[in-house]
Structures are given as structure tokens and as C-alpha cells.
Coordinates of C-alpha atoms in Angstrom, one line a residue:
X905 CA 151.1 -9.1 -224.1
X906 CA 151.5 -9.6 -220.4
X907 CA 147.7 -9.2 -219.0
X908 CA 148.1 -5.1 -219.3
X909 CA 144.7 -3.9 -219.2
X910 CA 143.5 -2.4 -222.1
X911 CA 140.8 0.6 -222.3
X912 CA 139.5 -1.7 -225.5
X913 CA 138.2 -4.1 -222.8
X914 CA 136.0 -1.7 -221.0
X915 CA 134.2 -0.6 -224.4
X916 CA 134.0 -4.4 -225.0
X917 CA 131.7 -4.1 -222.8
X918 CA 129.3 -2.0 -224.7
X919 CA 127.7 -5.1 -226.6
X920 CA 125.2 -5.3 -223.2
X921 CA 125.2 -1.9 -222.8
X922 CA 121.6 0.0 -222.8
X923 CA 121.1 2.6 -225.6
X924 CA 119.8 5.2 -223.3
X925 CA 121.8 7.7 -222.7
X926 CA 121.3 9.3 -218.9
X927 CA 123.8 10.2 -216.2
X928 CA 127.4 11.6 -217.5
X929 CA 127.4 14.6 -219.7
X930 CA 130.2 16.0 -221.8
X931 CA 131.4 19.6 -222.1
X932 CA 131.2 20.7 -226.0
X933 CA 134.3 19.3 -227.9
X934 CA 136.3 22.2 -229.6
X935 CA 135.4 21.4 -233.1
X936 CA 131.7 22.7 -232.0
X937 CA 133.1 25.6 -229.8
X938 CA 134.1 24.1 -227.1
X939 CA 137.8 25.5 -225.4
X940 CA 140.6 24.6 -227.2
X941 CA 143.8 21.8 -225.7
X942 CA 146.9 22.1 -225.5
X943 CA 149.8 20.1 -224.4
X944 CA 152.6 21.3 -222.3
X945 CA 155.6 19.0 -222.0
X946 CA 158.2 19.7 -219.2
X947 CA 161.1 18.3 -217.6
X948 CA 158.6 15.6 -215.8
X949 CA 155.3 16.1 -216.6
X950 CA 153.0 16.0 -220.3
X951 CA 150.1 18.3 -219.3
X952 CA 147.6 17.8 -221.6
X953 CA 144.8 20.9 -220.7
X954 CA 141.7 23.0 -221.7
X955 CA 143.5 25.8 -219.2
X956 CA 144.0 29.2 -220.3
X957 CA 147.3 29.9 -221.1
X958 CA 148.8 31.9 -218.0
X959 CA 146.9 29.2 -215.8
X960 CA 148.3 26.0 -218.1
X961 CA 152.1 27.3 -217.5
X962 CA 151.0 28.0 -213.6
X963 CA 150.4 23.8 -213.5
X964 CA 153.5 23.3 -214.9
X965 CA 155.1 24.7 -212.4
X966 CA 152.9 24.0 -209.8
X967 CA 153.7 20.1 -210.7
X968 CA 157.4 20.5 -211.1
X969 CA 157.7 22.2 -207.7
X970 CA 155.6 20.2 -205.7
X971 CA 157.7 16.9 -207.0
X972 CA 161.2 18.7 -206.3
X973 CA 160.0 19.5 -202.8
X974 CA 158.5 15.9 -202.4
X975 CA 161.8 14.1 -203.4
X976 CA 163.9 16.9 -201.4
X977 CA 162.0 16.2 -198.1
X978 CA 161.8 12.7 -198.5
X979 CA 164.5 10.8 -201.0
X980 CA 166.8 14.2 -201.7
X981 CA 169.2 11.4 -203.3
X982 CA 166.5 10.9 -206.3
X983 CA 166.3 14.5 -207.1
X984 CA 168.2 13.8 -210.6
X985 CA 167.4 10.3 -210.9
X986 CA 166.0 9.4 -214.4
X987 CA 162.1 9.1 -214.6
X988 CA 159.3 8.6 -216.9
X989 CA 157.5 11.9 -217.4
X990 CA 153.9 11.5 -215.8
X991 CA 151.0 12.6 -217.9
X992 CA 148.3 14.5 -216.2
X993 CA 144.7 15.7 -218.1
X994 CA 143.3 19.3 -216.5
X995 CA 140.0 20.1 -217.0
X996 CA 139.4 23.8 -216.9
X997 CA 135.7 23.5 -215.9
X998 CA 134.9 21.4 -212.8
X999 CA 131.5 20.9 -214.1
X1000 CA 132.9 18.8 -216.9
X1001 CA 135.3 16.8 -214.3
X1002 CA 131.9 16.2 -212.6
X1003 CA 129.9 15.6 -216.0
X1004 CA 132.4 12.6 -216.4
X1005 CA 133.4 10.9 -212.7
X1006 CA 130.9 10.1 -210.1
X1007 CA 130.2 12.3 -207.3
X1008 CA 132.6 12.9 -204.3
X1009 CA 135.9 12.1 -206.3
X1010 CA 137.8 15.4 -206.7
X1011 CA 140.5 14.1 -208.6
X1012 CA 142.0 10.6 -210.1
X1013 CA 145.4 8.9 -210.4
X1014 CA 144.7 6.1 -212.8
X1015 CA 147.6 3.0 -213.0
X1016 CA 145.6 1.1 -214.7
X1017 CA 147.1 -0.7 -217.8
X1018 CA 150.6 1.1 -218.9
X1019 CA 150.4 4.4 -219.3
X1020 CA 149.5 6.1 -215.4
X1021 CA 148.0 9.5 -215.4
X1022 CA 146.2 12.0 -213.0
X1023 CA 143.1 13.8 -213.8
X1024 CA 142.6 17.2 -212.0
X1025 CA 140.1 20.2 -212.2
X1026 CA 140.1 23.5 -212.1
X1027 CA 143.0 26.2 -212.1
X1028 CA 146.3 25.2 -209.7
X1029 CA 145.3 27.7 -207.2
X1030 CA 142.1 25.6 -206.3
X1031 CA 143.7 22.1 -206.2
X1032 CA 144.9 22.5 -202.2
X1033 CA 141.8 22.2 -200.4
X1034 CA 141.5 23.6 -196.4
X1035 CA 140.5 21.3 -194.1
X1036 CA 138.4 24.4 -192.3
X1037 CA 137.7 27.9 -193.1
X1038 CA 139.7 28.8 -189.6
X1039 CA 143.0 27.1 -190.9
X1040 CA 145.4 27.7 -193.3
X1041 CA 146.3 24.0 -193.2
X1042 CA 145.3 22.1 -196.7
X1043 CA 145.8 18.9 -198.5
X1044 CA 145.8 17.5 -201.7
X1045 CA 145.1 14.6 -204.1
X1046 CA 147.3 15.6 -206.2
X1047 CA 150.5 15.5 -204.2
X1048 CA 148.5 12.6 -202.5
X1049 CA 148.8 10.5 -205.5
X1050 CA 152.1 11.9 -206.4
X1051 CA 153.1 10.7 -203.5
X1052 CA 152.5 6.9 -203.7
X1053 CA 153.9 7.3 -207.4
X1054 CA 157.3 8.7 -206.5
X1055 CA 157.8 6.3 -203.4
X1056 CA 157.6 3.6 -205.5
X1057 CA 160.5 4.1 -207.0
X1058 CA 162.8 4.5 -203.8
X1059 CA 161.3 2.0 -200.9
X1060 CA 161.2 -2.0 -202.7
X1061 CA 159.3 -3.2 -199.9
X1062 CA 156.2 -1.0 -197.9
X1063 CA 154.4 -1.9 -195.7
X1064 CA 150.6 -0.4 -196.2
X1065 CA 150.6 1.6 -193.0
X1066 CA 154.3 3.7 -194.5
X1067 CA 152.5 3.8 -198.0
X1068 CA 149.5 5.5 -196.8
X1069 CA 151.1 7.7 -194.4
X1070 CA 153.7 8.9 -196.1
X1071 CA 151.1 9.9 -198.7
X1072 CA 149.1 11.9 -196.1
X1073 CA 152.3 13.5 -194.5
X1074 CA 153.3 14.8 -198.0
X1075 CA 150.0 15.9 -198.9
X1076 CA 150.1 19.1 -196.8
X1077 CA 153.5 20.2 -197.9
X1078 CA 153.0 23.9 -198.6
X1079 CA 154.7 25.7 -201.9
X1080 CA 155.5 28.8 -200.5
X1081 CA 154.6 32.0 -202.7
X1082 CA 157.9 32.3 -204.6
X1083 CA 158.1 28.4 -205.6
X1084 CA 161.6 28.4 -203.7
X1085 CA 160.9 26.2 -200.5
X1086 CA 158.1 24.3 -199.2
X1087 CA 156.8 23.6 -195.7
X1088 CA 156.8 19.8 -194.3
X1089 CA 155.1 18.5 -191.3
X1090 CA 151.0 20.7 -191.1
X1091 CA 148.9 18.0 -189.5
X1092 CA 146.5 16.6 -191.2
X1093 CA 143.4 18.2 -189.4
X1094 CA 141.2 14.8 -190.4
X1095 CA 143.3 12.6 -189.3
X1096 CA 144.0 14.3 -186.0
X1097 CA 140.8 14.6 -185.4
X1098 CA 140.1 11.2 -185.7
X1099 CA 143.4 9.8 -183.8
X1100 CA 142.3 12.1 -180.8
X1101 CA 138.8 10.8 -180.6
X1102 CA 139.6 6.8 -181.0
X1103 CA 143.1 7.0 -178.4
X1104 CA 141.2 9.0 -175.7
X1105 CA 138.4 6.0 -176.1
X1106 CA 141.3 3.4 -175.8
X1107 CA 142.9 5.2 -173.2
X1108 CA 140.1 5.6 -171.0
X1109 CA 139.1 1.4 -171.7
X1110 CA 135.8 2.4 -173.9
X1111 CA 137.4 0.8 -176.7
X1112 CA 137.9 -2.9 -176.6
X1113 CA 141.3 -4.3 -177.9
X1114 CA 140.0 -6.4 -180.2
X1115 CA 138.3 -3.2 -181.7
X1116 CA 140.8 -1.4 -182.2
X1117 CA 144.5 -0.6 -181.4
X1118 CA 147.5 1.2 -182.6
X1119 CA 149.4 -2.1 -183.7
X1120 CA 146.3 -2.8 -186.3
X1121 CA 147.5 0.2 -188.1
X1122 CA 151.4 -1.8 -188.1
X1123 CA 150.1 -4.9 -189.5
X1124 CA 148.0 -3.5 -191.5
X1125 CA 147.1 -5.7 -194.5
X1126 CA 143.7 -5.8 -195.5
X1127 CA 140.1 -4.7 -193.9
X1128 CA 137.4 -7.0 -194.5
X1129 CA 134.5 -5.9 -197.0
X1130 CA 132.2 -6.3 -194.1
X1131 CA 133.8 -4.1 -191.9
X1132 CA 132.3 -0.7 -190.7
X1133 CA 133.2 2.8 -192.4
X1134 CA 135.6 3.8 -189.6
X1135 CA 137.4 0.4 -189.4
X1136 CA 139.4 1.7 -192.6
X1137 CA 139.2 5.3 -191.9
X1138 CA 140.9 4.3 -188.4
X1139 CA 144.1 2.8 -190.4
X1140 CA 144.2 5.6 -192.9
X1141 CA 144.5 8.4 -190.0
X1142 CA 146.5 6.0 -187.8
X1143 CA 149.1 6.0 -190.6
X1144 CA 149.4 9.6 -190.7
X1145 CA 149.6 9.6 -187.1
X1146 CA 152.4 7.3 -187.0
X1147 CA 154.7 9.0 -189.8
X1148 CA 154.6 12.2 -188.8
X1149 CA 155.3 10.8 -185.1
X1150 CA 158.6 9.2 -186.6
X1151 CA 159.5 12.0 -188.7
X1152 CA 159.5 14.3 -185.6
X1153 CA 160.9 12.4 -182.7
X1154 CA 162.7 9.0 -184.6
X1155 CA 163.6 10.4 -187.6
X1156 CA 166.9 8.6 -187.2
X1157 CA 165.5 5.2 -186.9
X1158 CA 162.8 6.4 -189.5
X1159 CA 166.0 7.0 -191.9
X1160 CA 167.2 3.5 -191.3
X1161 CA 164.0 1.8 -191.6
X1162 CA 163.2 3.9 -195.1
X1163 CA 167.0 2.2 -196.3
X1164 CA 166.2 -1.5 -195.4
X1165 CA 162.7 -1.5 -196.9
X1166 CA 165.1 0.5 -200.1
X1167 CA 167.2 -2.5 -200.2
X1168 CA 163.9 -4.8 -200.4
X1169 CA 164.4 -6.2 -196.6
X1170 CA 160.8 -7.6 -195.2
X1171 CA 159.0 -4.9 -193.9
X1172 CA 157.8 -6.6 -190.7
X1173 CA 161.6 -8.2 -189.9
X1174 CA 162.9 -4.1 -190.4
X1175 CA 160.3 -2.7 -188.4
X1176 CA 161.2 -4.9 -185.7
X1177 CA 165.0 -4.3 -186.2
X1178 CA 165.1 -0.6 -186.3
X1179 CA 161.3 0.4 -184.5
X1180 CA 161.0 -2.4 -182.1
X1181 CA 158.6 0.0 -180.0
X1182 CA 156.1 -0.5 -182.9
X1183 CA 154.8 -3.5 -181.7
X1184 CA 155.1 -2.8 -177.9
X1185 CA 151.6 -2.2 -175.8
X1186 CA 152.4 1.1 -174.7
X1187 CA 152.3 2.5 -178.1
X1188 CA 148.8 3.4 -177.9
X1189 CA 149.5 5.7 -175.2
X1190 CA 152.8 7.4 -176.9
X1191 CA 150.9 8.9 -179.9
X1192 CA 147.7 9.3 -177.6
X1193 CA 150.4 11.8 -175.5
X1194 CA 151.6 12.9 -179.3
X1195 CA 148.2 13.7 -181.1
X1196 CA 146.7 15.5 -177.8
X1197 CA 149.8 17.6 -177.2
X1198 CA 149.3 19.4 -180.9
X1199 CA 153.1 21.1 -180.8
X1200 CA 154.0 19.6 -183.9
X1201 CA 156.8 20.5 -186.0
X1202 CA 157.1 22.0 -189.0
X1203 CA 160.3 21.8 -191.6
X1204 CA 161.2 23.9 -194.4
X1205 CA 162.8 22.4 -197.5
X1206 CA 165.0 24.5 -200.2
X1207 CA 163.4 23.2 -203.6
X1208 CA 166.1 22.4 -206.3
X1209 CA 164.3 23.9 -209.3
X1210 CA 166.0 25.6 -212.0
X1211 CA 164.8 27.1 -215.0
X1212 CA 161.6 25.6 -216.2
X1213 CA 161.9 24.6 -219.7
X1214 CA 158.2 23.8 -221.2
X1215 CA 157.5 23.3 -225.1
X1216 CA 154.0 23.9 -225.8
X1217 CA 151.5 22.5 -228.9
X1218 CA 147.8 22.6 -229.2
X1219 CA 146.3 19.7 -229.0
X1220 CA 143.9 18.6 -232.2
X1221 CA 140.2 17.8 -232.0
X1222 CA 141.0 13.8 -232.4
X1223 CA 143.5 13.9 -229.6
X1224 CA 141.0 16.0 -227.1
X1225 CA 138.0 13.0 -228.1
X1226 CA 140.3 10.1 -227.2
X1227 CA 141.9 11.9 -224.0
X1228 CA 138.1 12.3 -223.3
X1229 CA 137.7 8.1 -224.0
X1230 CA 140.0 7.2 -221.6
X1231 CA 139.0 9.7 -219.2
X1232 CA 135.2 7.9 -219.2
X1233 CA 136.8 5.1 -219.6
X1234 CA 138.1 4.7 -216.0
X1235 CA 135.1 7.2 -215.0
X1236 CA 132.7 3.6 -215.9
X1237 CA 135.1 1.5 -213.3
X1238 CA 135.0 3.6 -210.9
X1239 CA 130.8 4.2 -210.9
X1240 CA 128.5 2.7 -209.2
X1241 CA 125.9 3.3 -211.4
X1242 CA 125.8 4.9 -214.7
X1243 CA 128.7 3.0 -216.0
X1244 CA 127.4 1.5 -218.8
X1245 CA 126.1 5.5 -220.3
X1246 CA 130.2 6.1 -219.4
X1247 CA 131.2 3.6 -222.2
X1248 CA 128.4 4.1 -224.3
X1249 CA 129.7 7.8 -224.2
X1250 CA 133.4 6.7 -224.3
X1251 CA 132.9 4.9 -227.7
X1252 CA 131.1 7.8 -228.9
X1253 CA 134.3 9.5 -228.5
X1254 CA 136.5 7.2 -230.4
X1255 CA 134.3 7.2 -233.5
X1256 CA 134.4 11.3 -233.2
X1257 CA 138.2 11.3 -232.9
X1258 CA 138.3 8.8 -236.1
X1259 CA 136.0 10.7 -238.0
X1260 CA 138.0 13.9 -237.2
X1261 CA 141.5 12.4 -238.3
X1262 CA 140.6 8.4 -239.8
X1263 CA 144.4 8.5 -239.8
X1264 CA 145.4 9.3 -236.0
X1265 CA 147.5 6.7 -233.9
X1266 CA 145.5 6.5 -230.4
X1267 CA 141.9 6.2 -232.4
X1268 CA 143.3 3.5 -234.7
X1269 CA 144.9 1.9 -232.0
X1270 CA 141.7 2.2 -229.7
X1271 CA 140.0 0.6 -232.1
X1272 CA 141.9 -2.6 -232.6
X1273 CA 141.3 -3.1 -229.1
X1274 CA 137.8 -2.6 -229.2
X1275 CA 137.4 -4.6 -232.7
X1276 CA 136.2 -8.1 -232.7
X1277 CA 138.8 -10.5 -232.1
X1278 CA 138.6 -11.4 -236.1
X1279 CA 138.7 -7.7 -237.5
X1280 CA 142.2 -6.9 -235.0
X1281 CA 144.9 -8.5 -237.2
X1282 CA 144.2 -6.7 -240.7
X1283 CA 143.1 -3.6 -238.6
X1284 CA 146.8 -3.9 -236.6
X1285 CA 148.4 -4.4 -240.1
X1286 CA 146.7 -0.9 -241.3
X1287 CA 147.6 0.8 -238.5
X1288 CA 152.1 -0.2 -238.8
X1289 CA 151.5 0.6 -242.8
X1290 CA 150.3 4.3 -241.3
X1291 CA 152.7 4.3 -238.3
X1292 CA 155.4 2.7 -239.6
X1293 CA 157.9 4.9 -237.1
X1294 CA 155.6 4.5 -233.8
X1295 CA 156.6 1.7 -231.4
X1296 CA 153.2 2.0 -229.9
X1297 CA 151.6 0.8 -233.7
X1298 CA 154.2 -2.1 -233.8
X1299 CA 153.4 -2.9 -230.2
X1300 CA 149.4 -3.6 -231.3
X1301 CA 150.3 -5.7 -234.0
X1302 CA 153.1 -7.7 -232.1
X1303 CA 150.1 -7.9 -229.3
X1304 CA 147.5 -9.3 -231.9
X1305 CA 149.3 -11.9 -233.7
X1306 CA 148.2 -15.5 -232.8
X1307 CA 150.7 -16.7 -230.1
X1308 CA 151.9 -19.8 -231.5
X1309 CA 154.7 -21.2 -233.8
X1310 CA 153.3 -19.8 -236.9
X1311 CA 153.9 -15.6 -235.9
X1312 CA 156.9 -16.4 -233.8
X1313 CA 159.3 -15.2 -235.8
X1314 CA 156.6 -12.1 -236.4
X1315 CA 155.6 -11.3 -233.2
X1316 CA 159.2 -11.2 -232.2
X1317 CA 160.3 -8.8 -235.3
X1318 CA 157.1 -6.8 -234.1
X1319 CA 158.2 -6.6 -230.1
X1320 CA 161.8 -6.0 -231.4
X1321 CA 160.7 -2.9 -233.4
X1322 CA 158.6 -1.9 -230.5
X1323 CA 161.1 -1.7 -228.2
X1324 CA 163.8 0.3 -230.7
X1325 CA 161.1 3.1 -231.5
X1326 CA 160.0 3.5 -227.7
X1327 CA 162.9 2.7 -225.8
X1328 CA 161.4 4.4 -223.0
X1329 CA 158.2 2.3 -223.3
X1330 CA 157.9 0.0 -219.9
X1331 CA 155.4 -1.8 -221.9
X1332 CA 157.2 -2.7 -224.8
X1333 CA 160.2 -3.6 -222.9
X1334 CA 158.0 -5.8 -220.5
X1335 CA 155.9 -7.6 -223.3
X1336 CA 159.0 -8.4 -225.3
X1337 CA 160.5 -9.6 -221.9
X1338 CA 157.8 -11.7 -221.7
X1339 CA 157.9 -13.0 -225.1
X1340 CA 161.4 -14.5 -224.3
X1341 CA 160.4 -15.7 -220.6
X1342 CA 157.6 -17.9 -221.7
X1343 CA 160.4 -19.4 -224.6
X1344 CA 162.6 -20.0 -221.5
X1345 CA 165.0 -17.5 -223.2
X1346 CA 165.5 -16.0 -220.0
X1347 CA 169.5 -14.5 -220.6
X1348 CA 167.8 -12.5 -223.3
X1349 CA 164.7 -11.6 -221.2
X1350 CA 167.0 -9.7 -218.1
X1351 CA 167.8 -6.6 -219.6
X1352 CA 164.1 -5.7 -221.2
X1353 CA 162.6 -7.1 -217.9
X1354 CA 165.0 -4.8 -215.9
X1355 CA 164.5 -1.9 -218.2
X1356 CA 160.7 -2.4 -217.6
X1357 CA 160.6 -2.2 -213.8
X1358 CA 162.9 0.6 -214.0
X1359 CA 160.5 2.6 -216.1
X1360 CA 157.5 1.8 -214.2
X1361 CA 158.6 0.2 -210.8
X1362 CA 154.7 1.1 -209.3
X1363 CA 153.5 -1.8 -212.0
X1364 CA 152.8 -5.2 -210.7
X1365 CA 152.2 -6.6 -213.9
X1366 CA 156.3 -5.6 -214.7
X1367 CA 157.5 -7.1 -211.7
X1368 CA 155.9 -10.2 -212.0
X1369 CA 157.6 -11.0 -215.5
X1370 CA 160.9 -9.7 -213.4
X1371 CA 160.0 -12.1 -210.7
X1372 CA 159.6 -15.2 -213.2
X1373 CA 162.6 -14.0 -214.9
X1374 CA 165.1 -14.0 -212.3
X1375 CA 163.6 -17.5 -210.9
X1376 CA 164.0 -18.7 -214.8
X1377 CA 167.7 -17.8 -213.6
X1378 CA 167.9 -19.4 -210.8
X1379 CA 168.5 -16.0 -208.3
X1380 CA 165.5 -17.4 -206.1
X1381 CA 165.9 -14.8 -203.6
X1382 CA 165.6 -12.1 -205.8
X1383 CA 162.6 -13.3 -207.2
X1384 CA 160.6 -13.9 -204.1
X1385 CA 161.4 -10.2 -203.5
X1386 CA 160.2 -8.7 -206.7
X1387 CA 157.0 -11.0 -206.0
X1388 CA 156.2 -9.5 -202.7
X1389 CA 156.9 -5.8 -204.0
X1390 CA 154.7 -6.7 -206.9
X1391 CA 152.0 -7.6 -204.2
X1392 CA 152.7 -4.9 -202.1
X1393 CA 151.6 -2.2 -204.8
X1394 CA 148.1 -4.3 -204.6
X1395 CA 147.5 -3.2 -201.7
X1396 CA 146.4 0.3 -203.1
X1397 CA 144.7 -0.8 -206.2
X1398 CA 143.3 -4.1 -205.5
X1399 CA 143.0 -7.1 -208.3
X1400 CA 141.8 -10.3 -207.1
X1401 CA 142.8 -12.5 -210.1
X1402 CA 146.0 -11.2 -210.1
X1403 CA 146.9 -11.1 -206.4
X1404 CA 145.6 -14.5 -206.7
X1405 CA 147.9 -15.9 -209.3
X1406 CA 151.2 -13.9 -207.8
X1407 CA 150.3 -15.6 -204.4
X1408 CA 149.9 -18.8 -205.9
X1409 CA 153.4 -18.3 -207.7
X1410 CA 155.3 -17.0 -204.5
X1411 CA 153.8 -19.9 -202.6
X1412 CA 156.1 -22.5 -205.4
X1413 CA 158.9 -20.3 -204.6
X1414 CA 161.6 -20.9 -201.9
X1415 CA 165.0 -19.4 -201.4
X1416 CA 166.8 -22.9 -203.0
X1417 CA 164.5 -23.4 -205.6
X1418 CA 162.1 -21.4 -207.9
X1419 CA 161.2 -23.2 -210.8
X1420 CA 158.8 -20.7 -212.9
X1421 CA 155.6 -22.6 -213.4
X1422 CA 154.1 -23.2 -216.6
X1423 CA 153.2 -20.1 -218.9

């Protein structure tokens, strides 16, 4: 397996865990009353819910709209390109959302691992939130996050300041009553709030240029740890600021910029090609003009959506615990406190969901990642005699196997199978991928390893076996792009080991030669 994080490792965790149990509280599961779950499954989107049923159906749509009028206003060529659908967990109650994640998070978009989801609250008609109670202006985390997901499937290269912007302009699109167009282009009230404040203090010299200026939102990178509150609240508004600039008085340079950083040019050398003013010192006072001037525009956009079709299945009490696991399970990493009762709860769930079906393919598979190294292999073997049609069970025991001469040959029949039951696994595809690439087998590694970052192009993890792959080939170029995309998508969920290593690995590449190091 290629480094994929695994929910097993958090619950590892649990060996130095405390036994008291304070802090997180679940809602009751529905085997002891609780709500029942169901699963709806649309053209884009597995919505897995404790909803009732005329508000379940109302997500649906809600989330099939708001993506059609996200690809329509921004990529309208994507609007029948071929996706994974995107799972996304609804809890009915917002006291259970709050019973489970730590205060002042209102919703999650977890890419950790393989499989990304969202986790919202509440019915649809409460996920836009208004910035006042005297506008009608409102944004979303949601579309936020849905967002950064789609975009990384259209722009190869982005630079942090289009990445975060785009999310914010996009996050106040409005559906509009019937679900047939959306507005584009409400201001973000925060962020122009903000912007306001911090140009007026540059414009009238309060604001020393080494404190602050419109080009740090351009070359926006990174903000030190030590940095105060508003250092990174300044780039996040910035970037708003400077989208929905472009979008209403360059849109044609916008356009052109969007379709070098689509063909994977370097952000900074496209920028300076298309949107030279960027980095010239009277920026500062064109969006200060901009922001204070408040006659933005706003754009409607005709949303492409047909007739909805949506199976629908209840979920069963094992299913509910596990989705319930995960759901703490990222809850833990993103605490700062009380993490430890967040696994010691999460595990709690597994062993409910195995004693409600001993049989059931996420529990079993759960717990070979959560077994002790020794226990995994005859636990893995158990699992593909139950499963023997799920890719996902042949995946575990392909991941498992010792990785030397001895399971070669089984480890490969394992990843083979994998792949044939869940051809639209990006995990599957990228471990076999992988497999080969560390043989050096890298003719047979291309198609899996381009399969993998089509699948799930916002992965780092994917792009880096792509990366080693193509330089296994020789196409240096190529792979010194896919590195730098794969470090791009760092930039919103950070990992310091693994930007590390990438770095490291980009540093040994050049365009003329691009020997992959050793694996």
C-alpha cells in the first residue's frame, strides 16, 4: 500500500488512551431507538443520512444543483465529465454533529486516506449561513469544500491564493427557489470587511509594507506558526478579494490564466504572462478603489440539471456504527483536547457494528487495521473467504501480505483482483500501480497510475506514484509537474512527512534526468 492513511491507525492509538470516558457524546444508535439511516445514491453523490425522508431527497438535490451550478459558472466544459461520486454523512440533529467534533467547526470535508467525504448537519435549508441578520447574502462550507474538490480536477497547477478564492467566490452562489439557475458573484461580507479595513490602513501609510500588502496574498505559500490570527485571515479575504476582482473586470485574462494553470504551466510564470499587474505596486490601491466602491456584480447561471434519478436503501445498524467510527475518527484529529475519549468512543463503535453483523465488510475490514500487526494476515484471509466478490476485502489482504519475494506472486494476484472488482477504486488502481513501480515495471504501472489520478486527482499520495512513474519512464517533465501539483494540494491539508519526502524527490528531479530514487 502506498502510505494511504488508514482510520485503523488512529484507533491504534487507543493502547495509551485513558479509560475515562468524558467529552464527546453519541446520539442513541437505532438498534436502541435511535433514528433510522438511510442511503440515497444519485448521479454524483452517496448520501448516507438520519434525515427524514422529504428532507433526505431535498439534499439530494440540494447537492446535485449546487455542483451543476459550480461547474456551469466556472468549468461549463466538465459538466458531463466522468467523476467519482462523493460521499457525504448528514446528521439530522446538530447536537449529535456537536456531540462528535469540537466546537466552532460547522461542517467537515475529510480527504484523508482514500475514500473523501463531507460531514454536514441539520436539514439543507440550514446549511447557507447569513453573514448578518440585515443581508440576504450567505455562505457555505459545503459548497466551500465542494469547491476545492471539483477544482481539482480542472486547474493542474494553483496557486494558494486561486485555490482559496475561488472557494470563497463560489461559496455564496445562491440556488434560486426553483433549482433552475443560481446567482454568482454576492460578496463575501467577511472578507469585505476585512479587505476595507487593512487597504484603507495601507493606503493612508498606517500599515508598514513589510506588514502587509496585496502581493503577500500572490505569493502566498505558507504563514509561519508564529504568526498573528489576522496574518492568515488577511490572505484568506485577500484571495476573495482578488477573484471576484478578476472575475468582474479581467475575466478575459482570468479565462486565460485558468487554461495555462489547466495545462499544468507554473503558476507564478502564468500569472506573470497573462496578469502582469499582479505583481505591480499599485495593486494595493486598485482593489482598495474595488472593495470601497461596493458595486459589484452579480451573474446568473442556467443549471444543466435534468431529471434526478436517486435509488434509496436503509442503512443497517452495523453500517450506521462504522459511519459513526470514521466520523470520530477524524473528530480525534481534528481536537484539541478530548481526542483520546474520540477513539476510545470510535472503537466502541466498531465492536457494536461487529457484534450487530460479525459478518459485515467495513467492520471486518476496520478491524484488520486496527488488529495487531500478527492477528492481520489470518484476519485478511477471513475477511476474502466472506467477500470473496469485494475489491475492497482483496485490497486488505493484498495490503497485509509481507512485502517481500515470498507473497509476490500473492500480493500481486490480490491487487489484480482488487482492481477488476473496483475498477473505479483510485486506491486499488494506485496500490497496484505502485506494486509495479517499486519492481521497476513501470510500462505496466502507466495505465493503473493514470487511472488513479483520474479518479482522485485532489490525492497527493496518487500523484506521487504518477510522478515516480513517468520519471521511471523517462518523461522528466511530466513528472516534475505531477510533483508540484501533488504539493500544491498540501497546501490545504498540510503533512509535514510527506511534503517533506515529495520535496526531497522533486529536488533529484530535472527536466534531462529523473532517475526515481530508491523505494
Amino acid at each position: 500500500m502506498h502510505r494511504a492513511v488508514q482510520t485503523g491507525a488512529l484507533l491504534a492509538l487507543l493502547a495509551c488512551c485513558a479509560t475515562a470516558c468524558v467529552g464527546p457524546r453519541l446520539a442513541q444508535c437505532p438498534a436502541n431507538g435511535g433514528q433510522p439511516w438511510s442511503e440515497l445514491e444519485s448521479d454524483h453523490f452517496v448520501l448516507q443520512t438520519d434525515l427524514p425522508p422529504q428532507e433526505a431527497h431535498q439534499a439530494v438535490a440540494y447537492l446535485e444543483r449546487t455542483r451543476a451550478a459550480m461547474l456551469a459558472a466556472a468549468w461549463p466544459e466538465a459538466l458531463k465529465r466522468d467523476m467519482p461520486k462523493l460521499s457525504v454523512h448528514v446528521l439530522a440533529d446538530s447536537s449529535h454533529f456537536e456531540g462528535i467534533f469540537p466546537r466552532r467547526i460547522d461542517g467537515v470535508f475529510s480527504r484523508d486516506g482514500n475514500e473523501p467525504f463531507i460531514v454536514l448537519h441539520g436539514p439543507p435549508s440550514a446549511w447557507d449561513k447569513r453573514f448578518t441578520g440585515l443581508s440576504e447574502t450567505t455562505s457555505s462550507t459545503v459548497k466551500h469544500e465542494l469547491a476545492h474538490y471539483l477544482s481539482s480536477y480542472f486547474l493542474l497547477r494553483q496557486p494558494r491564493w486561486l485555490a482559496e478564492g475561488l472557494a470563497q467566490f463560489l461559496e455564496t452562489l445562491q440556488l434560486s427557489g426553483d433549482g433552475k439557475t443560481a446567482v454568482l458573484g454576492q460578496p463575501h461580507l467577511d472578507a469585505v470587511s476585512a479587505m476595507k479595513t487593512l487597504l484603507d490602513a495601507v493606503d493612508r501609510g498606517l500599515m508598514e509594507k513589510e506588514d502587509f500588502t496585496m502581493k503577500d496574498v500572490v505569493t502566498w505559500e505558507e504563514v509561519p506558526e508564529d504568526a498573528p490570527d489576522w496574518t492568515l485571515s488577511s490572505r484568506y479575504a485577500g484571495s476573495w478579494l482578488l477573484v471576484h476582482w478578476l472575475y468582474n473586470t479581467r475575466a478575459e485574462q482570468f479565462a486565460k490564466l485558468q487554461a495555462r494553470l489547466a495545462l499544468g504551466e507554473d503558476p507564478q510564470t502564468a500569472t506573470q504572462a497573462v496578469l502582469p499587474e499582479l505583481y505591480e505596486p499599485t495593486l494595493d490601491k486598485t482593489l482598495f478603489e474595488y472593495v470601497k466602491s461596493g458595486s459589484y456584480q452579480e451573474f446568473s447561471v442556467r443549471i444543466p440539471v435534468g431529471a434526478l434519478g436517486t435509488t434509496e436503501r436503509p442503512l443497517d445498524d452495523a453500517e450506521v456504527h462504522i459511519l459513526r467510527m470514521r466520523m470520530l475518527a477524524v473528530a480525534a484529529g481534528l481536537a484539541e483536547k478530548d481526542s483520546e475519549e474520540r477513539l476510545k468512543l470510535a472503537l466502541g463503535e466498531l465492536d457494536e457494528a461487529l457484534r450487530q453483523d460479525p459478518k459485515s465488510l467495513l467492520a471486518l475490514k476496520e478491524k484488520v487495521a486496527e488488529a495487531p500487526a500478527t492477528e492481520r494476515l489470518p484476519l485478511a484471509r477471513a475477511l476474502v473467504e466472506t467477500h470473496p466478490h469485494e475489491g475492497k476485502a482483496w485490497l486488505v489482504l493484498a495490503q497485509v501480505l509481507k512485502d517481500d519475494a515470498t507473497t509476490q506472486a500473492e500480493r500481486e494476484a490480490a491487487y489484480k483482483k482488487a482492481v477488476e472488482l473496483s475498477p473505479r477504486d483510485a486506491n486499488a488502481a494506485n496500490s497496484l500501480a505502485w506494486f509495479y513501480v517499486k519492481q521497476k515495471r513501470y510500462e505496466e504501472a502507466l495505465p493503473l497510475a493514470q487511472r488513479a489520478v483520474a479518479l482522485a486527482p485532489w490525492n497527493s499520495f496518487v500523484l506521487d506514484t504518477y510522478a515516480v512513474n513517468l520519471a521511471g519512464l523517462g518523461r522528466c517533465p511530466e513528472a516534475i509537474l505531477t510533483q508540484k501539483r501533488a504539493l500544491d494540494l498540501l497546501q490545504e491539508h498540510p503533512n509535514e512527512a510527506l511534503e517533506k519526502e515529495l520535496r526531497e524527490r522533486l529536488q533529484a528531479f530535472t527536466p534531462e534526468s529523473c532517475t526515481p530514487p530508491a523505494l
